[in-house]
JSON list of C-alpha atoms in Angstrom, two decimals:
[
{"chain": "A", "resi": 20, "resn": "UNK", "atom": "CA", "xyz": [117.21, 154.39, -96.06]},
{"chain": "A", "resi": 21, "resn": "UNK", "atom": "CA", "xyz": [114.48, 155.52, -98.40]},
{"chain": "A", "resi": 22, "resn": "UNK", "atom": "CA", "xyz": [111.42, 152.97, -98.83]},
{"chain": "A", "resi": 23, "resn": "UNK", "atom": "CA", "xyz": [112.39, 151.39, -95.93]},
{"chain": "A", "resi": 24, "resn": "UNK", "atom": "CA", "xyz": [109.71, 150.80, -93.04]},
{"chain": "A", "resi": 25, "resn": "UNK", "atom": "CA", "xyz": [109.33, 149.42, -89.72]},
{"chain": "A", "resi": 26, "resn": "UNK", "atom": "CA", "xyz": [106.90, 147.84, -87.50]},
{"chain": "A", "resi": 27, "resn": "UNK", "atom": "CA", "xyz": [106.81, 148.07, -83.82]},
{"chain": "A", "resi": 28, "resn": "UNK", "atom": "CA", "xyz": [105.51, 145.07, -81.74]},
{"chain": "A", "resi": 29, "resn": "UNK", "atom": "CA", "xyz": [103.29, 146.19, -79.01]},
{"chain": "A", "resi": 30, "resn": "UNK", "atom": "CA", "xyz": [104.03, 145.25, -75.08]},
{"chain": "A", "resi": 31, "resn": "UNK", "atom": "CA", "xyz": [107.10, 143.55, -76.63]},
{"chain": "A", "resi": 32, "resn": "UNK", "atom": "CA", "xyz": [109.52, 142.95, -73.22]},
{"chain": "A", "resi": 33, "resn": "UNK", "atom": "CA", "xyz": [111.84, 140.00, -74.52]},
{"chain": "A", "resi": 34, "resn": "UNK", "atom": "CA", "xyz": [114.38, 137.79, -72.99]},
{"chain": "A", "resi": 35, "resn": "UNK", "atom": "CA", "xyz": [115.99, 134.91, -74.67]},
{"chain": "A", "resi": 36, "resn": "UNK", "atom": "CA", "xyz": [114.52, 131.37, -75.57]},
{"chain": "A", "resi": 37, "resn": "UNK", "atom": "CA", "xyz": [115.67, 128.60, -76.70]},
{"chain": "A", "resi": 38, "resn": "UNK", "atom": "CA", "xyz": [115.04, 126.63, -80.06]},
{"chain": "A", "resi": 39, "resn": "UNK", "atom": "CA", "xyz": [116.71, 123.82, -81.96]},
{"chain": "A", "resi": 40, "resn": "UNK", "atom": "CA", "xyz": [118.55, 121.26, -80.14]},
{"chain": "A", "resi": 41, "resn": "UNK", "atom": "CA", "xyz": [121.46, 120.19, -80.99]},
{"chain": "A", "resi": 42, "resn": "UNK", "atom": "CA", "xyz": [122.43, 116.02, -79.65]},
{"chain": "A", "resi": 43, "resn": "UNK", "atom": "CA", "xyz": [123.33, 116.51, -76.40]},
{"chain": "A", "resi": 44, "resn": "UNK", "atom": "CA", "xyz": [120.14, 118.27, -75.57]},
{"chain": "A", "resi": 45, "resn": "UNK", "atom": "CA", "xyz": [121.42, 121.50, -75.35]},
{"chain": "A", "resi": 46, "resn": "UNK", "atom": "CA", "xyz": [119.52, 124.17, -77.36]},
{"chain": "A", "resi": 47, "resn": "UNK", "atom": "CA", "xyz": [121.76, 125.45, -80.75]},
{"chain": "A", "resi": 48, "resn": "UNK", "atom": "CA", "xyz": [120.58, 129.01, -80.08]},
{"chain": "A", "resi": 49, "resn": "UNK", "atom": "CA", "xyz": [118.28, 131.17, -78.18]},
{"chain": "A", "resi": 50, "resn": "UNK", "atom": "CA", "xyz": [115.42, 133.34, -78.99]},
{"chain": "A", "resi": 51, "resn": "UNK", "atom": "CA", "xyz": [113.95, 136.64, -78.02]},
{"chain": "A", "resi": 52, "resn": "UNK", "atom": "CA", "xyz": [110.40, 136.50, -77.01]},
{"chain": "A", "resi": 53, "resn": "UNK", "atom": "CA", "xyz": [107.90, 138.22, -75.26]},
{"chain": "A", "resi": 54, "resn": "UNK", "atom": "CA", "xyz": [108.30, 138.12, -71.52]},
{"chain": "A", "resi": 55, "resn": "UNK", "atom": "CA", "xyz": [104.72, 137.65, -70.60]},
{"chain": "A", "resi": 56, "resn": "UNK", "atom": "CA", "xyz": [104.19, 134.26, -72.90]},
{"chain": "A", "resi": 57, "resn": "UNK", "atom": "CA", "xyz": [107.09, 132.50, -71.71]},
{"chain": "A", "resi": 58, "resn": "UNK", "atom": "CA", "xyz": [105.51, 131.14, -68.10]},
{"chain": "A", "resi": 59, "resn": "UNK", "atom": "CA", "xyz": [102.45, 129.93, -70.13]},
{"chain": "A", "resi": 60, "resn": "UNK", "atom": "CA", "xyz": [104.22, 128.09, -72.79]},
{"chain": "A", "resi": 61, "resn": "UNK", "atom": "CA", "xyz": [106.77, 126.65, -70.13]},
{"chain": "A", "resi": 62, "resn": "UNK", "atom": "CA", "xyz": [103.42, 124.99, -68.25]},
{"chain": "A", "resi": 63, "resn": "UNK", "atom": "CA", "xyz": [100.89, 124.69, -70.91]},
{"chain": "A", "resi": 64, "resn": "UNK", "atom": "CA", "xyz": [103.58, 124.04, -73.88]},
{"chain": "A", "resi": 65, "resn": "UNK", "atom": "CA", "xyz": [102.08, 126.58, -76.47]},
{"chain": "A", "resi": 66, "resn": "UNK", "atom": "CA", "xyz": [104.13, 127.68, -78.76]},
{"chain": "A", "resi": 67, "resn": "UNK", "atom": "CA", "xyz": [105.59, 131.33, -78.73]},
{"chain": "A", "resi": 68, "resn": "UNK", "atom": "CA", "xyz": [106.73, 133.50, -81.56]},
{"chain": "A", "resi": 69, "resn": "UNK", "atom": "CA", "xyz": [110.36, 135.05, -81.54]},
{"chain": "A", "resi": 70, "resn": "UNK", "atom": "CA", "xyz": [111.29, 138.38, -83.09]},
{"chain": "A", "resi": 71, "resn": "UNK", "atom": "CA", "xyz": [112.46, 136.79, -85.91]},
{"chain": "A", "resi": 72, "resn": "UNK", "atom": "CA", "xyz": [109.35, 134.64, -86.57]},
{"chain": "A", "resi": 73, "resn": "UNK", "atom": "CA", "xyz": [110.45, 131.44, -85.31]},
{"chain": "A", "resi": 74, "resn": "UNK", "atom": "CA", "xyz": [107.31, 129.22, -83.99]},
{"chain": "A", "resi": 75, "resn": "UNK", "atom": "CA", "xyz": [108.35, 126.79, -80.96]},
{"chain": "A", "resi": 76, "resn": "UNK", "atom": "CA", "xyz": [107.81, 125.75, -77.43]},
{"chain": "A", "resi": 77, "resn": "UNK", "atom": "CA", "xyz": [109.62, 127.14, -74.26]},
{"chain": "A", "resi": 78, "resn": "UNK", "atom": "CA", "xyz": [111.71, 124.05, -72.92]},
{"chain": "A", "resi": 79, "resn": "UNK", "atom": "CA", "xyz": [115.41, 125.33, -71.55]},
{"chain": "A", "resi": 80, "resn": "UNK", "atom": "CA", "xyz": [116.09, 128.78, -70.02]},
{"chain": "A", "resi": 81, "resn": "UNK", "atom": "CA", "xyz": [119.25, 130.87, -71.24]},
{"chain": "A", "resi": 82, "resn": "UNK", "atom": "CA", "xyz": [122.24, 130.35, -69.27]},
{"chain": "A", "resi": 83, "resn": "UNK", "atom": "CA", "xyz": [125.35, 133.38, -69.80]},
{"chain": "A", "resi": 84, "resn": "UNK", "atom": "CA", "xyz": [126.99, 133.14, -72.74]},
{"chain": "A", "resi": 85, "resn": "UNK", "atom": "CA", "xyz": [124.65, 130.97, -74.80]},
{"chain": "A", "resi": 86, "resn": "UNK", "atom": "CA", "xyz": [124.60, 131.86, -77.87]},
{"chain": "A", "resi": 87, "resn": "UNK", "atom": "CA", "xyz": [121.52, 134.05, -79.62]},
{"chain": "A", "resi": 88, "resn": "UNK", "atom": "CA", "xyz": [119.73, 134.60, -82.87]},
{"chain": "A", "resi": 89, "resn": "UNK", "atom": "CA", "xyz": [121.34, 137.14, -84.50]},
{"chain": "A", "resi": 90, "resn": "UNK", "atom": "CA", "xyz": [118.14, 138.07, -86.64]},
{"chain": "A", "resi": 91, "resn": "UNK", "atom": "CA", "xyz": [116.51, 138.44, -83.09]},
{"chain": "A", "resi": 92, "resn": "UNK", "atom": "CA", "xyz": [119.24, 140.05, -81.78]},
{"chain": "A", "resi": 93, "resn": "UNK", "atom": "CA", "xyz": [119.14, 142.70, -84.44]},
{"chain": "A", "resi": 94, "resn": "UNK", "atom": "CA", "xyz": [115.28, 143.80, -84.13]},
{"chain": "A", "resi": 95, "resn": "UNK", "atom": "CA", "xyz": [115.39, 143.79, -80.69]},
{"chain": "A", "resi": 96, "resn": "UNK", "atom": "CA", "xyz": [118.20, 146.52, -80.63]},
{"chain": "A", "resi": 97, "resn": "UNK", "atom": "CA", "xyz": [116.26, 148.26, -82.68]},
{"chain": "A", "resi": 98, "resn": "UNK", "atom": "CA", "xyz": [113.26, 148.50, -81.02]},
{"chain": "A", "resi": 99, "resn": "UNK", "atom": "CA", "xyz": [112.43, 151.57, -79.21]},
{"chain": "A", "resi": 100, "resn": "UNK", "atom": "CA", "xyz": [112.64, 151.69, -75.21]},
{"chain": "A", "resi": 101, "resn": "UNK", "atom": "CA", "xyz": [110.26, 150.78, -73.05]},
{"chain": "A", "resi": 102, "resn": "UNK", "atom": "CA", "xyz": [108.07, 148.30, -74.88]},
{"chain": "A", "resi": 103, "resn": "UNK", "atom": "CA", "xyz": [105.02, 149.17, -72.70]},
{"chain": "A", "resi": 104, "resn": "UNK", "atom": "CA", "xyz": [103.24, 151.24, -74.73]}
]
């Protein structure tokens, strides 16, 4: 893909976060984040940023199965191994 270019987040390790909410309290969709923010806004309630730019606080942990952001999903398979570089 010519003219096409790509940034790599540095010390990205990600799991999935949740966002929007849907009436029963149960998040829409989760979010892939990096690992070492999530503690911090879990206590503190700062907001973290996903992979796919959404802004929001950590309040539910993924269960299996829930569903994820397919935009995040997408960058974060493409992002090289490791992430610790």
């Amino acid at each position: 893909m010519e003219g096409v270019s790509t940034t790599t987040l540095p010390d990205v390790e990600t799991r999935p976060e949740s966002t929007d909410t849907t009436d029963d309290d149960s998040p829409k969709m989760f979010h892939y984040v990096r690992k070492n923010k999530i503690a911090e806004s879990a206590v503190m309630g700062t907001h973290v940023v996903a992979l796919c730019g959404e802004v929001f606080p950590v309040t539910k942990s993924p269960k299996p199965g829930s569903p994820v952001c397919p935009e995040c999903k997408r960058i974060f398979e493409n992002l090289p191994p490791g992430g610790e570089d």
